mmCIF file of N, CA and C in Angstrom:
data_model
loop_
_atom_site.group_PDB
_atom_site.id
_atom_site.type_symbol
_atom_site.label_atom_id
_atom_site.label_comp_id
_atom_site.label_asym_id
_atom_site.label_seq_id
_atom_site.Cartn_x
_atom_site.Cartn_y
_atom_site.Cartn_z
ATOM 1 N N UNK A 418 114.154 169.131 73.913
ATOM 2 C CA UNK A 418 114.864 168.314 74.876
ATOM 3 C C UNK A 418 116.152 169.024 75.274
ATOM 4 N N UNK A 419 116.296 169.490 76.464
ATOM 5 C CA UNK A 419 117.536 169.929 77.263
ATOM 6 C C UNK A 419 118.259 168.487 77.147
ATOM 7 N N UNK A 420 119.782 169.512 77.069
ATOM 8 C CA UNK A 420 120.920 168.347 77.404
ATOM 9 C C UNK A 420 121.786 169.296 78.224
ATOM 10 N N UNK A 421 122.244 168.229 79.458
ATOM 11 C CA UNK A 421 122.958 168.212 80.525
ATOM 12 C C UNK A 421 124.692 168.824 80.366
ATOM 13 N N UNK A 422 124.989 169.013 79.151
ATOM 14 C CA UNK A 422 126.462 168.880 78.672
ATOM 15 C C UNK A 422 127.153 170.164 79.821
ATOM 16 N N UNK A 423 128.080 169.978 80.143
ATOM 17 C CA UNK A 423 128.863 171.590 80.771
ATOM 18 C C UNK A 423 128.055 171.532 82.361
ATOM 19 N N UNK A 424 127.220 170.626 82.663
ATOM 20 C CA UNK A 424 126.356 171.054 83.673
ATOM 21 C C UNK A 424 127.243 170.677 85.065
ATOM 22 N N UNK A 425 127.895 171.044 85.897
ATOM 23 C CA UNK A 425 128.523 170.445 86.372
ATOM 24 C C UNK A 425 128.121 170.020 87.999
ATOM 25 N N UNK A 426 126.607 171.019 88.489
ATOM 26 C CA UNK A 426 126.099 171.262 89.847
ATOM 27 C C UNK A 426 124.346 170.396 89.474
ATOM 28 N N UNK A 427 124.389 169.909 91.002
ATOM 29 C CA UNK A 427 122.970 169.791 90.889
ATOM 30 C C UNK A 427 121.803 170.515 91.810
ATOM 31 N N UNK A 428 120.976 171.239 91.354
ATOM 32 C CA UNK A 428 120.096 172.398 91.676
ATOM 33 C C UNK A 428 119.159 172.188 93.073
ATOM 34 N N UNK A 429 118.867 170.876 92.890
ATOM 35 C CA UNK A 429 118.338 170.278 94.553
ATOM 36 C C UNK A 429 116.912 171.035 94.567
ATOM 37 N N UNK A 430 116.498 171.469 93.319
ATOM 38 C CA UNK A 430 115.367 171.870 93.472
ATOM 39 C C UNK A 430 115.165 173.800 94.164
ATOM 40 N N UNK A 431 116.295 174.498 93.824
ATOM 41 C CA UNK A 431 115.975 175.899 94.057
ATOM 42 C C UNK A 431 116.847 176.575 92.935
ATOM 43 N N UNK A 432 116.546 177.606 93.185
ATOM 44 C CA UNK A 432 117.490 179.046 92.362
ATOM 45 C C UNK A 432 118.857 178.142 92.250
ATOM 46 N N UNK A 433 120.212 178.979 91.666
ATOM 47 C CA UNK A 433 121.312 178.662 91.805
ATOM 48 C C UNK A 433 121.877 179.243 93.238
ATOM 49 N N UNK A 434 121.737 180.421 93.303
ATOM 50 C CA UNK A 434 122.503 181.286 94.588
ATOM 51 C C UNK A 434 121.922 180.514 96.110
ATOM 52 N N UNK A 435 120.866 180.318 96.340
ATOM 53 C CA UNK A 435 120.136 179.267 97.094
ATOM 54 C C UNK A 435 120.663 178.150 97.350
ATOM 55 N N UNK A 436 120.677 177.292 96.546
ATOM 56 C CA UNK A 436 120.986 175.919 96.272
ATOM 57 C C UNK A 436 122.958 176.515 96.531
ATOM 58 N N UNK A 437 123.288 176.773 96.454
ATOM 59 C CA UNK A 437 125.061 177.083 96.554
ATOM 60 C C UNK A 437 125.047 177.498 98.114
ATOM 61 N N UNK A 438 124.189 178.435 98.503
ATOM 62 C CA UNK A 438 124.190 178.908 99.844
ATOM 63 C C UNK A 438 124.021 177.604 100.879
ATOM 64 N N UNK A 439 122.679 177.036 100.432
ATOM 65 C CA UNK A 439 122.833 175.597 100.876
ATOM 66 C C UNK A 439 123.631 174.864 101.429
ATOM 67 N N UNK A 440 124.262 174.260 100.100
ATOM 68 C CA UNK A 440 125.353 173.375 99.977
ATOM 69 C C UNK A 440 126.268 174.038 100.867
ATOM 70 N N UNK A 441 126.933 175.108 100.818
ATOM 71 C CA UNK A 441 127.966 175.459 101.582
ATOM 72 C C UNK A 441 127.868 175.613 103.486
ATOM 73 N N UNK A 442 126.403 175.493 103.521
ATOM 74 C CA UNK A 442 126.275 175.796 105.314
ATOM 75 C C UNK A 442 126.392 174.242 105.666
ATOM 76 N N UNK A 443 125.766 173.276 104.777
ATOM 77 C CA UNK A 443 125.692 171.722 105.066
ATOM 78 C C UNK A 443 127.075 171.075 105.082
ATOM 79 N N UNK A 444 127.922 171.612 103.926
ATOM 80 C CA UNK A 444 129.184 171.053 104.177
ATOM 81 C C UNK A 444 129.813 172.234 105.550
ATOM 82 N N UNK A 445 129.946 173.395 105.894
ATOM 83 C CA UNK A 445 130.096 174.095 107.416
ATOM 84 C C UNK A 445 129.660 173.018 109.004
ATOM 85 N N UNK A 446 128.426 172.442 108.410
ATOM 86 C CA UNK A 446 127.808 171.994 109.412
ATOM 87 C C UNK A 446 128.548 170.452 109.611
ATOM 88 N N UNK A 447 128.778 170.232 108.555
ATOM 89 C CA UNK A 447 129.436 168.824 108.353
ATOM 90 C C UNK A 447 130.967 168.494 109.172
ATOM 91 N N UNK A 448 131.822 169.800 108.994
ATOM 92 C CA UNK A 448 132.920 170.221 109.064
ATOM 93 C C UNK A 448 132.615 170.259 110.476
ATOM 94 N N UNK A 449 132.366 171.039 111.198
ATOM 95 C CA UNK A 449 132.071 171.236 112.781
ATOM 96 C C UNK A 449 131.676 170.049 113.461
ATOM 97 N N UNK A 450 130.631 169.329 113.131
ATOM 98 C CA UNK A 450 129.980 168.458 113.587
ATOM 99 C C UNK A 450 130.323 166.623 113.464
ATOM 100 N N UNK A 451 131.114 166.895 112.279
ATOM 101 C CA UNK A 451 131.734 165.515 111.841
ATOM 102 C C UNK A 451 130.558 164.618 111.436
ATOM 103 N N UNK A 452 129.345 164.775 111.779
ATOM 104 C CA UNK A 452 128.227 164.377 111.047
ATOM 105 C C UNK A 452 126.835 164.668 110.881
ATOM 106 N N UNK A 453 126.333 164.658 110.016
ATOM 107 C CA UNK A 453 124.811 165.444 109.360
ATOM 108 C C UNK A 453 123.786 164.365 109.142
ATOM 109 N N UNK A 454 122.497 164.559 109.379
ATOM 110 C CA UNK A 454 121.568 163.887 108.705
ATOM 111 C C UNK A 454 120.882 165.258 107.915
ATOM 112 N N UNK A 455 120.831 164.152 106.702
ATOM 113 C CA UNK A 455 120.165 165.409 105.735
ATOM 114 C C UNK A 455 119.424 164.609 104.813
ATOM 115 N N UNK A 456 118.543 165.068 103.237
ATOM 116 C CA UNK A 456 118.571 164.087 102.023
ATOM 117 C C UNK A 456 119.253 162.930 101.610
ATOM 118 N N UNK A 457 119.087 162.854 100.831
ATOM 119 C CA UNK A 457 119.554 161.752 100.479
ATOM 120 C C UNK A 457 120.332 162.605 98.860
ATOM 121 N N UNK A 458 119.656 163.421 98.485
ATOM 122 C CA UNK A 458 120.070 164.349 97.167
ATOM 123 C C UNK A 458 120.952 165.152 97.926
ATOM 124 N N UNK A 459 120.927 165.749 98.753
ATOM 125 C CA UNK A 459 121.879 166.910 99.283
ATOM 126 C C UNK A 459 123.008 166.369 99.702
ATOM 127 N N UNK A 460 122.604 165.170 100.678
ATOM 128 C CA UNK A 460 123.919 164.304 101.009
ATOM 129 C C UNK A 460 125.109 164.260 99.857
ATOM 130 N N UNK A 461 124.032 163.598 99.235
ATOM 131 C CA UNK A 461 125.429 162.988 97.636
ATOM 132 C C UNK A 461 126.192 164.051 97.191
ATOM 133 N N UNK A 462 125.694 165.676 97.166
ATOM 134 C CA UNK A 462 126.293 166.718 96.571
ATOM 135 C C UNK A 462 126.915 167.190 97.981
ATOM 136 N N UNK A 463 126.409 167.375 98.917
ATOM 137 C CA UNK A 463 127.206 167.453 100.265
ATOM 138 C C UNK A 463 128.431 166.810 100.198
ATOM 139 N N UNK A 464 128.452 165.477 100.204
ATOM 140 C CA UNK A 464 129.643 164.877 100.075
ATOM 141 C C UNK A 464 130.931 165.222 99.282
ATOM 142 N N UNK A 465 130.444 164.925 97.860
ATOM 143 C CA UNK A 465 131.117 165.497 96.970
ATOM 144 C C UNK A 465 132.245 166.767 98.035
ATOM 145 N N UNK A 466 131.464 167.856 98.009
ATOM 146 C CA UNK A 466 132.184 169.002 98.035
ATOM 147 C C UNK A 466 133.074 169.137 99.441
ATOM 148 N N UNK A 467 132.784 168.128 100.112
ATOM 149 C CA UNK A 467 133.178 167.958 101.926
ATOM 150 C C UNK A 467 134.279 167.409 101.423
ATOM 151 N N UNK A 468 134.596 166.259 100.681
ATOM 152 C CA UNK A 468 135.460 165.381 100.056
ATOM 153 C C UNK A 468 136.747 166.436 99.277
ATOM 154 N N UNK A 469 135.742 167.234 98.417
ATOM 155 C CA UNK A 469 136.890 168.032 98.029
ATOM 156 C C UNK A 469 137.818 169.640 98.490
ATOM 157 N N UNK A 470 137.314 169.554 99.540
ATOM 158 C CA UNK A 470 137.495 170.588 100.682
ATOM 159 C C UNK A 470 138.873 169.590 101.732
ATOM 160 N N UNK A 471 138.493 168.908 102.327
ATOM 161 C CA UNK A 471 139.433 168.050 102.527
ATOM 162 C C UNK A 471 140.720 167.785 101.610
ATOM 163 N N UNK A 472 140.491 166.897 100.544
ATOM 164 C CA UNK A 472 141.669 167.143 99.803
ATOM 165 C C UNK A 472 142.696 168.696 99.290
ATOM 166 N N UNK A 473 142.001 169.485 99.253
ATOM 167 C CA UNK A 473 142.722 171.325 99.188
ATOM 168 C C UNK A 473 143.387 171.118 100.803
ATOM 169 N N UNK A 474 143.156 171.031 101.661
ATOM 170 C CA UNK A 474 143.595 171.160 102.915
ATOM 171 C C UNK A 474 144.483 170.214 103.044
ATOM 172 N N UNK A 475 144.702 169.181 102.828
ATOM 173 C CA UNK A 475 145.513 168.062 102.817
ATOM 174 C C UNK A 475 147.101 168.749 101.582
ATOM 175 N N UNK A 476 146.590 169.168 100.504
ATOM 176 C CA UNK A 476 147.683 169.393 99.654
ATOM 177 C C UNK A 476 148.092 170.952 100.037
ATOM 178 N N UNK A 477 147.773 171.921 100.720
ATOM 179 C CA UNK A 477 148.151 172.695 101.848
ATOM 180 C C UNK A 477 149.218 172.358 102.411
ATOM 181 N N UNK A 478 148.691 171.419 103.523
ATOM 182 C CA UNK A 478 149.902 170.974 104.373
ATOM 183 C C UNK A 478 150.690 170.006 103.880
ATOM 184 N N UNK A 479 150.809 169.303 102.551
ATOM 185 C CA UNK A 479 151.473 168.765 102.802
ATOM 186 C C UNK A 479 153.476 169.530 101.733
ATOM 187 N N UNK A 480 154.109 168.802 101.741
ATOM 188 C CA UNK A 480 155.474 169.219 101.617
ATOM 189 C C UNK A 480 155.426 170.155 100.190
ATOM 190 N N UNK A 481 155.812 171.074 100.284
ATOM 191 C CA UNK A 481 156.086 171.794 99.050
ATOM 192 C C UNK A 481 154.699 172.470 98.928
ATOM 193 N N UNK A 482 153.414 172.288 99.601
ATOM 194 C CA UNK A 482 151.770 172.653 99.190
ATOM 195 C C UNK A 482 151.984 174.146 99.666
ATOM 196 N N UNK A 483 151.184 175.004 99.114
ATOM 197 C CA UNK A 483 151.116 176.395 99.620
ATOM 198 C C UNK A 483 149.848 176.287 100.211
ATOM 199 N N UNK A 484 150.496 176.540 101.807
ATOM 200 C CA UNK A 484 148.918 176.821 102.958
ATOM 201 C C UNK A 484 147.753 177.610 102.978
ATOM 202 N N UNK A 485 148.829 178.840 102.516
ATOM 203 C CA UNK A 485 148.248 180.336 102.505
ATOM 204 C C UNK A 485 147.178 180.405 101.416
ATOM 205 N N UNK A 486 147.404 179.507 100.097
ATOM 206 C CA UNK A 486 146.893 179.904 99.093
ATOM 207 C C UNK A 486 145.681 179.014 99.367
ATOM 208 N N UNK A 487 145.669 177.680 99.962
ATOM 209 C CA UNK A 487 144.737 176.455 100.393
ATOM 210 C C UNK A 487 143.862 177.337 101.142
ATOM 211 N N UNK A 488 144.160 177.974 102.379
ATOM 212 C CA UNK A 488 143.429 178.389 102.813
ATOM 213 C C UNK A 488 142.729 179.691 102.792
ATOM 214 N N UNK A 489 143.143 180.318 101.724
ATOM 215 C CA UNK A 489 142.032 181.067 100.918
ATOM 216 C C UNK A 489 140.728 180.810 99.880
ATOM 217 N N UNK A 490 141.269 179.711 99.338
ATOM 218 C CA UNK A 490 140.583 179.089 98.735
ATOM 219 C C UNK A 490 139.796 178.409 99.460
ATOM 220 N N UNK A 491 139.920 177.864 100.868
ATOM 221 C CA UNK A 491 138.636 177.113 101.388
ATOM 222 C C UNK A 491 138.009 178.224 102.352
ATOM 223 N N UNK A 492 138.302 179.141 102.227
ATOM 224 C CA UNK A 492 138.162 180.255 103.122
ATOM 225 C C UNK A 492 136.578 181.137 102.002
ATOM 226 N N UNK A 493 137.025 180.805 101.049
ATOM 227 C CA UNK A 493 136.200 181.810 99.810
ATOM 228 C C UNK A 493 134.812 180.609 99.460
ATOM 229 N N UNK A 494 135.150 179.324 99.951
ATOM 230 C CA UNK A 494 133.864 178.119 99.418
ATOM 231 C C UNK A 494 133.149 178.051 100.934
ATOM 232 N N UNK A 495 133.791 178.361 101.767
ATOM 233 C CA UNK A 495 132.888 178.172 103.270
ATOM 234 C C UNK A 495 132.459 179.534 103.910
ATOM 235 N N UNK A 496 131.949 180.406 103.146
ATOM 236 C CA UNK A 496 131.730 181.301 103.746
ATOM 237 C C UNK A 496 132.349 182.156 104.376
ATOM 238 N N UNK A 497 133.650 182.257 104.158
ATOM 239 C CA UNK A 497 134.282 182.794 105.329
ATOM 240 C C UNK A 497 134.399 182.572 106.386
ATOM 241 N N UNK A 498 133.736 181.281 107.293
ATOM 242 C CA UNK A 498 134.091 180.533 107.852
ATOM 243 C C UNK A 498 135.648 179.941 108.518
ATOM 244 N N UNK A 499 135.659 180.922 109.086
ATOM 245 C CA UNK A 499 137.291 180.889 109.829
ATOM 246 C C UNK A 499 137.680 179.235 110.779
ATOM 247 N N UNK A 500 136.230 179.337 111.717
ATOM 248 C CA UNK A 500 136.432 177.970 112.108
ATOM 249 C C UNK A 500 136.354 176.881 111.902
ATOM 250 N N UNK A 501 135.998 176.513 110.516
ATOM 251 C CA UNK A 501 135.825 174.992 109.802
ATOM 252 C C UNK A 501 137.033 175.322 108.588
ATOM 253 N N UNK A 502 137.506 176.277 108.214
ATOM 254 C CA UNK A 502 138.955 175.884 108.073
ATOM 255 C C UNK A 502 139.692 175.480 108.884
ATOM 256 N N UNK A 503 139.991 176.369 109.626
ATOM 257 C CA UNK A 503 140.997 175.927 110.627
ATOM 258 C C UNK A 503 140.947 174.419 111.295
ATOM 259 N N UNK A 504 139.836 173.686 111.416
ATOM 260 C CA UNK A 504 138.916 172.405 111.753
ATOM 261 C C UNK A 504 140.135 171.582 111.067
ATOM 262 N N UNK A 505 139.570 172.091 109.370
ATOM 263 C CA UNK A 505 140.193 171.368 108.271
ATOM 264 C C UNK A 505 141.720 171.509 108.556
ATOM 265 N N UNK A 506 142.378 172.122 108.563
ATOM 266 C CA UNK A 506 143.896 172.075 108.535
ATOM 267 C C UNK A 506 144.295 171.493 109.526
ATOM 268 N N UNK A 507 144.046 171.670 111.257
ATOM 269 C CA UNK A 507 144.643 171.394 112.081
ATOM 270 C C UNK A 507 143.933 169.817 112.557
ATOM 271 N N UNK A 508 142.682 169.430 112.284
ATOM 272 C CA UNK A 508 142.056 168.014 112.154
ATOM 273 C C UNK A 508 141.732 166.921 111.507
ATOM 274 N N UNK A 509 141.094 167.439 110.386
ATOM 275 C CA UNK A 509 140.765 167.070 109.462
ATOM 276 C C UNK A 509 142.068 166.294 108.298
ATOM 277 N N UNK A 510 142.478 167.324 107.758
ATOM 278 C CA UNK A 510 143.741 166.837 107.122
ATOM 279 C C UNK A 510 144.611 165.797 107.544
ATOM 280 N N UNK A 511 145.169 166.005 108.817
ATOM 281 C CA UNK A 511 146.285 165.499 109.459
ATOM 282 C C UNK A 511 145.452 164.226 109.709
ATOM 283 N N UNK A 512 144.288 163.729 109.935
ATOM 284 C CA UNK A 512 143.607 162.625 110.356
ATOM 285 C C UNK A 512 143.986 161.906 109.034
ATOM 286 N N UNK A 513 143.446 162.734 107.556
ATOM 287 C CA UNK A 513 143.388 161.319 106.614
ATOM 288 C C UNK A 513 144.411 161.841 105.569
ATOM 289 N N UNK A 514 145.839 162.335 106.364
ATOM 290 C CA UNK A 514 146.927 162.752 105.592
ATOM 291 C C UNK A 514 147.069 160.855 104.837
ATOM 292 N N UNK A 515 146.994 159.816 104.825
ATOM 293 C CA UNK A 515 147.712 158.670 104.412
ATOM 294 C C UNK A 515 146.566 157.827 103.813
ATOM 295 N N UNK A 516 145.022 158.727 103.675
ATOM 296 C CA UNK A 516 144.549 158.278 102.528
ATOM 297 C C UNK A 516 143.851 158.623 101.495
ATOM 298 N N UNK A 517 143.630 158.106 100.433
ATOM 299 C CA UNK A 517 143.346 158.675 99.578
ATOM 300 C C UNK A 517 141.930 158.614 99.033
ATOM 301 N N UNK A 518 141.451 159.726 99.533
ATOM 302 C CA UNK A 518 139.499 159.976 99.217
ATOM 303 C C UNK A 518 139.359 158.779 99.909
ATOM 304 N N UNK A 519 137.894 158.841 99.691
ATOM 305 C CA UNK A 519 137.124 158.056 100.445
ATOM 306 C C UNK A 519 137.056 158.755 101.998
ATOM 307 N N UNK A 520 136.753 159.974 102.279
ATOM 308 C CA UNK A 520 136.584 160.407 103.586
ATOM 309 C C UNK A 520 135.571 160.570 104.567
ATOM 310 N N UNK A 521 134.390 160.723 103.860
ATOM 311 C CA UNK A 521 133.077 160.583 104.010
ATOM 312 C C UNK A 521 132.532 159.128 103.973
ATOM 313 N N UNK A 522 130.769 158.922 104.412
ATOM 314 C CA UNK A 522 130.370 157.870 104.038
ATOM 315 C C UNK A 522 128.971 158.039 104.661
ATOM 316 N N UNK A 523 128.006 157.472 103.487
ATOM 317 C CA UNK A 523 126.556 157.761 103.765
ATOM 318 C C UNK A 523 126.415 156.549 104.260
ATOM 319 N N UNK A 524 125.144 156.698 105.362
ATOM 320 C CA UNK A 524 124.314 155.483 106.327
ATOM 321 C C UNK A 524 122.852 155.996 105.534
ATOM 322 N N UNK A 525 122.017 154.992 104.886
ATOM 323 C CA UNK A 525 120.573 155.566 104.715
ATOM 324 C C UNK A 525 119.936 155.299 105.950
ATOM 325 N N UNK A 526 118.854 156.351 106.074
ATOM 326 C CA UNK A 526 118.346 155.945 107.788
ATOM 327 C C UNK A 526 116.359 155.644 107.330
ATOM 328 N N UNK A 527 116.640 155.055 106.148
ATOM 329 C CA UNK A 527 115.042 155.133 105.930
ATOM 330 C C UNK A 527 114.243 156.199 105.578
ATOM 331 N N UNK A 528 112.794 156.745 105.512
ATOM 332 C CA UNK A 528 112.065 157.582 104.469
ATOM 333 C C UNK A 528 111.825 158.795 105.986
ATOM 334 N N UNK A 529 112.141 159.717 105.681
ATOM 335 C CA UNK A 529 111.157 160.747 106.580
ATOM 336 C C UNK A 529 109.868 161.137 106.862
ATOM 337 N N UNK A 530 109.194 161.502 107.700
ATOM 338 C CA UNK A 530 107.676 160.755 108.133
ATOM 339 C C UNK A 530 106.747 161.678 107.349
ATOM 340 N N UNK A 531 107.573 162.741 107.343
ATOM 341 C CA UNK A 531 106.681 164.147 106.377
ATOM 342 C C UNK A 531 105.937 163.929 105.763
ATOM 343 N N UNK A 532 107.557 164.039 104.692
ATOM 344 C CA UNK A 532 106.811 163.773 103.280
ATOM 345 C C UNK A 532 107.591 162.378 102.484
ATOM 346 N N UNK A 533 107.522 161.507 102.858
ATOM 347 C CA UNK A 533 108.776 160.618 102.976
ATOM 348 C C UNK A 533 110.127 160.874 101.612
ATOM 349 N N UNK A 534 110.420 161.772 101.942
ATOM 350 C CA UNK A 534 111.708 161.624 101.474
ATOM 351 C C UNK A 534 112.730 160.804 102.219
ATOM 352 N N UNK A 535 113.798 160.217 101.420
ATOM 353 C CA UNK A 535 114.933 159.409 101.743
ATOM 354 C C UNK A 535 116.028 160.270 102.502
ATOM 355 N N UNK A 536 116.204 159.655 103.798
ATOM 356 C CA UNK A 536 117.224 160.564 104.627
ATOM 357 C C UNK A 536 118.730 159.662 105.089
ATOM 358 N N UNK A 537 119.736 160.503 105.066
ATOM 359 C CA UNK A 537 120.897 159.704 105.119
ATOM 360 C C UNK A 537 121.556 160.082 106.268
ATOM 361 N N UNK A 538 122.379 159.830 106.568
ATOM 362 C CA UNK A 538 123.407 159.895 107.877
ATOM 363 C C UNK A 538 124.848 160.065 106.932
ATOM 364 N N UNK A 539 125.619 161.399 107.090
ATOM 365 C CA UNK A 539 126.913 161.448 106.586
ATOM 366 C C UNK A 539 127.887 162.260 107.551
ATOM 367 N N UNK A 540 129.040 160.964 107.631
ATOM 368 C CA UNK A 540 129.631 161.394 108.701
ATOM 369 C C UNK A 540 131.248 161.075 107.440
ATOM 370 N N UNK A 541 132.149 161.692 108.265
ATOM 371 C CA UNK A 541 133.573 160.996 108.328
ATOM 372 C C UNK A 541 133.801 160.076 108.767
ATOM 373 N N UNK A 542 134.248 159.200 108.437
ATOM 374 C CA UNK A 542 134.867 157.712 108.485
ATOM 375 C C UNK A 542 136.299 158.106 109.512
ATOM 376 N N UNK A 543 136.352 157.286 110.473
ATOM 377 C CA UNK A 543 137.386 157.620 111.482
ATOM 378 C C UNK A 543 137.612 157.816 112.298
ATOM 379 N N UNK A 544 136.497 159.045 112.844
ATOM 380 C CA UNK A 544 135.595 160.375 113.397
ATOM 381 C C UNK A 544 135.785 159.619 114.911
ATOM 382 N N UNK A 545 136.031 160.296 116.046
ATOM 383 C CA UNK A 545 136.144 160.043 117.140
ATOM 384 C C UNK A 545 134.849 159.457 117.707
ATOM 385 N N UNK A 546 133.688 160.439 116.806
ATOM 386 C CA UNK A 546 132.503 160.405 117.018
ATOM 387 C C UNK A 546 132.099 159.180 116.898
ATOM 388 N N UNK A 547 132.429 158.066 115.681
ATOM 389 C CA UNK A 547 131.908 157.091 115.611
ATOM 390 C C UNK A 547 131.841 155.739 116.377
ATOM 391 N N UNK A 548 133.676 156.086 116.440
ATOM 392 C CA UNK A 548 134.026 154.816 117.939
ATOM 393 C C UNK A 548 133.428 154.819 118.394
ATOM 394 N N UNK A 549 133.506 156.352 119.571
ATOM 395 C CA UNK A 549 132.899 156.140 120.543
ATOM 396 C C UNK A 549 131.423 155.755 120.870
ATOM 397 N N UNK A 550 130.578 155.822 119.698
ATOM 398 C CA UNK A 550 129.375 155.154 119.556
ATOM 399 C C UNK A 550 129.545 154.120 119.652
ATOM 400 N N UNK A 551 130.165 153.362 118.472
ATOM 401 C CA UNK A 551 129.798 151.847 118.385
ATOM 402 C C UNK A 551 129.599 151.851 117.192
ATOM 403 N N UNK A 552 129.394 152.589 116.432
ATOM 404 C CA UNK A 552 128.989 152.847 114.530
ATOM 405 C C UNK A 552 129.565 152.159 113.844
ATOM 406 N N UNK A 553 130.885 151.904 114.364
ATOM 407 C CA UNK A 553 131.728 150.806 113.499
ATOM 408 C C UNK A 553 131.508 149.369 113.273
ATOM 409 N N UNK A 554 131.485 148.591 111.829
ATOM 410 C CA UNK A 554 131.356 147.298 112.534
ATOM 411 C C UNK A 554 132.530 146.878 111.344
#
């Protein structure tokens, strides 16, 4: 019997380098787009890391935070991804500078026709995108 102890990632069903490559284009895609439909497993670990990408960018800008060092550090988890930092610092941040987590938020959208896996809707809470839908209630 394996035990979980120290384990701190979840594998989503590939390699490690895979499953990391993954995760990091979904939260990219997330970042640009302000919202993803994806799993319902990827979502939850999507989130996670969108959530904590946000907060580094937030303690960046805020008083006394070192920018330079923030944005190396989100610079080294997104691929190098120049434009979903910059997203993050100059949008992102400044939007939910006054709260605390909770930045994200999954919609389940029902089973996919495939193979029915469970598919979610994860957007930012806030998101220009959503008003202007109507998403809000």
């Amino acid at each position: 019997m394996s035990t979980r102890h120290r384990v701190r990632h979840t594998r989503l069903g590939k390699a490690p380098g895979h499953s990391k490559a993954n995760l990091r284009n979904l939260v990219n895609q997330l970042i640009e787009h302000e919202r993803i439909v994806t799993t319902e497993a990827r979502g939850r670990v999507m989130r996670r890391e969108a959530e904590r990408m946000v907060t580094k960018a937030k303690r960046g800008l805020a008083a006394g935070g070192n920018r330079v060092h923030a944005y190396r550090l989100l610079m080294s988890r997104l691929n190098q991804n120049r434009a979903s930092v910059e997203r993050l610092f100059e949008t992102l941040a400044p939007r939910y500078a006054e709260r605390n987590g909770g930045y994200t938020r999954m919609i389940k959208l029902g089973a996919r026709k495939v193979d029915s896996a469970p598919m979610v809707l994860v957007e930012f809470v806030d998101s220009p995108l959503t008003t202007a839908a109507g998403d809000e209630s």
